[in-house]
mmCIF file of C-alpha atoms in Angstrom:
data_model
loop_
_atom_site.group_PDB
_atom_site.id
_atom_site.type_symbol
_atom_site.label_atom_id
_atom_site.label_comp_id
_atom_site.label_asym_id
_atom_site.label_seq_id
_atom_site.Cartn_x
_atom_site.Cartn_y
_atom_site.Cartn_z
ATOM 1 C CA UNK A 1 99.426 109.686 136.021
ATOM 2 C CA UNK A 2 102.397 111.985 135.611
ATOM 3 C CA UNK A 3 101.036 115.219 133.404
ATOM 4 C CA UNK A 4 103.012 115.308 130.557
ATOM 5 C CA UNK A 5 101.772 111.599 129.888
ATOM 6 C CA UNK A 6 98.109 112.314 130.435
ATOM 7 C CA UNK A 7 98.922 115.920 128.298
ATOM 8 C CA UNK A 8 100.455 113.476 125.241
ATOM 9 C CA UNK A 9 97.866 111.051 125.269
ATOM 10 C CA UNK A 10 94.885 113.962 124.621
ATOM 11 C CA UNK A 11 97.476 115.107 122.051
ATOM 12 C CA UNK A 12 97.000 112.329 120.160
ATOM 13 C CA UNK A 13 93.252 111.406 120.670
ATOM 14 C CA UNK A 14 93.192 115.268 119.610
ATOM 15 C CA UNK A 15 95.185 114.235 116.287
ATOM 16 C CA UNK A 16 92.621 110.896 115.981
ATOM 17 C CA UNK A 17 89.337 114.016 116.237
ATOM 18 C CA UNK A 18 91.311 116.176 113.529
ATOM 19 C CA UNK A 19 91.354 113.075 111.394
ATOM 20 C CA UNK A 20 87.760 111.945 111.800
ATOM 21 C CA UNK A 21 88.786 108.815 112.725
ATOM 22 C CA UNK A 22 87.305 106.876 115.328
ATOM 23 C CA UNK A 23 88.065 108.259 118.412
ATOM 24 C CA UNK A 24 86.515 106.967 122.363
ATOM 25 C CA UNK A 25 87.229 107.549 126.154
ATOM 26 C CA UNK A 26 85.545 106.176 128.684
ATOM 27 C CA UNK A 27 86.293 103.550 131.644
ATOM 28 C CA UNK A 28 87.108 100.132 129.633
ATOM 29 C CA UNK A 29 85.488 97.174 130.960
ATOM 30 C CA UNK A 30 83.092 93.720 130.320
ATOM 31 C CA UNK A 31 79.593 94.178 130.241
ATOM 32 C CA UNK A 32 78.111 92.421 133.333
ATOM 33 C CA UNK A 33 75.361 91.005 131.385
ATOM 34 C CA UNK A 34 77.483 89.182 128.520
ATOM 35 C CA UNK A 35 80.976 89.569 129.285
ATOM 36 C CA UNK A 36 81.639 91.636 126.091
ATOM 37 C CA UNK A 37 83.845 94.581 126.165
ATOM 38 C CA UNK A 38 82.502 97.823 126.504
ATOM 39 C CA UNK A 39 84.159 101.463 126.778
ATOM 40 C CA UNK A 40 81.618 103.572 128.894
ATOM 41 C CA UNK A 41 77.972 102.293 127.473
ATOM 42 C CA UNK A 42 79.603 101.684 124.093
ATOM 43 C CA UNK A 43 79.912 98.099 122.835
ATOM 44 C CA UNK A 44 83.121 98.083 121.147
ATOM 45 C CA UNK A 45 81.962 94.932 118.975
ATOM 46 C CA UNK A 46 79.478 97.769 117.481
ATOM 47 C CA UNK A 47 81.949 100.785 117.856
ATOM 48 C CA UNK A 48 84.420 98.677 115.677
ATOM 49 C CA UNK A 49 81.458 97.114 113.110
ATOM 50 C CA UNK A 50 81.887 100.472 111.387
ATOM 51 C CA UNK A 51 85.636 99.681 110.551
ATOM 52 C CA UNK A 52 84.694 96.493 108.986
ATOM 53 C CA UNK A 53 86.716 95.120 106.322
ATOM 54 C CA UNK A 54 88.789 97.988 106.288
ATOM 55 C CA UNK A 55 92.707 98.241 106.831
ATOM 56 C CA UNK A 56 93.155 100.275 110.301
ATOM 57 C CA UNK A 57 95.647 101.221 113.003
ATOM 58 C CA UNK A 58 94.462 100.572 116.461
ATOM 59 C CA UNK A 59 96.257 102.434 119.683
ATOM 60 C CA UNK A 60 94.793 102.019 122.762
ATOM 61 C CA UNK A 61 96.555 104.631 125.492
ATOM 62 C CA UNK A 62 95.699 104.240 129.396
ATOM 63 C CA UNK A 63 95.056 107.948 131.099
ATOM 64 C CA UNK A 64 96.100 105.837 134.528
ATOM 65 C CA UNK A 65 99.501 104.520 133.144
ATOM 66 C CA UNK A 66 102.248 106.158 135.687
ATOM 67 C CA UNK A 67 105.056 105.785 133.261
ATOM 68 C CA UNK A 68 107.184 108.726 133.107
ATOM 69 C CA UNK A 69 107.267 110.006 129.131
ATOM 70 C CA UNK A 70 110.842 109.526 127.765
ATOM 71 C CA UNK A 71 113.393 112.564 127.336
ATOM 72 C CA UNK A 72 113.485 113.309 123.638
ATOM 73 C CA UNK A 73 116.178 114.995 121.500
ATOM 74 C CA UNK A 74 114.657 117.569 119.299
ATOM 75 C CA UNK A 75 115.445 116.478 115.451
ATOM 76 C CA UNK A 76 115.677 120.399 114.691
ATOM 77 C CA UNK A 77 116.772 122.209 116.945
ATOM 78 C CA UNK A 78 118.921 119.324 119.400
ATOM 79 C CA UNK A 79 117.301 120.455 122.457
ATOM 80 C CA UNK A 80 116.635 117.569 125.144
ATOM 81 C CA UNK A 81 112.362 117.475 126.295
ATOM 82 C CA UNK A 82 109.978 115.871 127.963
ATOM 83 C CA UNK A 83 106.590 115.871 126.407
ATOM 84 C CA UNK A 84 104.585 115.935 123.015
ATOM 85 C CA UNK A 85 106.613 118.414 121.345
ATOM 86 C CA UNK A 86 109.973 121.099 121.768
ATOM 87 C CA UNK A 87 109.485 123.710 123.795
ATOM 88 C CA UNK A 88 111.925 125.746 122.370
ATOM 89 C CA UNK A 89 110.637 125.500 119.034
ATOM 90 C CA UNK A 90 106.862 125.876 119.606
ATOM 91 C CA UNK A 91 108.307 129.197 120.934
ATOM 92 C CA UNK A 92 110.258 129.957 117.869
ATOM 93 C CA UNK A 93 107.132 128.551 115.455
ATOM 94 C CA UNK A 94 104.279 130.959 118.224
ATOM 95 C CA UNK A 95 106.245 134.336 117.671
ATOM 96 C CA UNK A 96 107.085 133.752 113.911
ATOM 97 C CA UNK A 97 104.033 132.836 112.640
ATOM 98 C CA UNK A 98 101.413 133.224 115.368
ATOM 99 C CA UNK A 99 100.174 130.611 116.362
#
């Protein structure tokens, strides 16, 4: 998996953590005994009974997908990147404010 991709998809499981939403990475696959989906040792029928009757936004990103990320056009600035943010201003925002 190319970098940047990998780098953007702990970006936003990073986002899902700052949130306290529901956030889990493991290996996805079907539990040998029942066939029901697991991610790591979690069942996700009792990762997801916690959600219940609730409204929610599901994203599901692969860390193996080989995809190169798309070039972007910064809305601010107009520079052209690759990645989860501009370069250019992440500079700007680091030495104005610091962080």
């Amino acid at each position: 998996m190319p970098a940047a991709r990998k780098a953007a998809v702990r970006e936003l499981a990073m986002r899902g953590y700052e949130l306290e939403a529901g956030v889990m990475e493991g290996q996805l696959h079907r539990s040998t005994e029942d066939g029901r989906w697991m991610v790591g040792d979690t069942l996700l029928n009792t990762w997801l009974e916690r959600f219940s009757d609730q409204q929610v936004c599901l994203i599901l990103a692969s860390l193996e997908d080989d995809r190169p990320l798309p070039t972007r056009v910064c809305r601010t600035c107009g520079t052209e990147y690759t990645g989860t943010e501009c370069p250019r201003c992440r500079e700007a925002r680091i030495r104005l404010r610091g962080g």
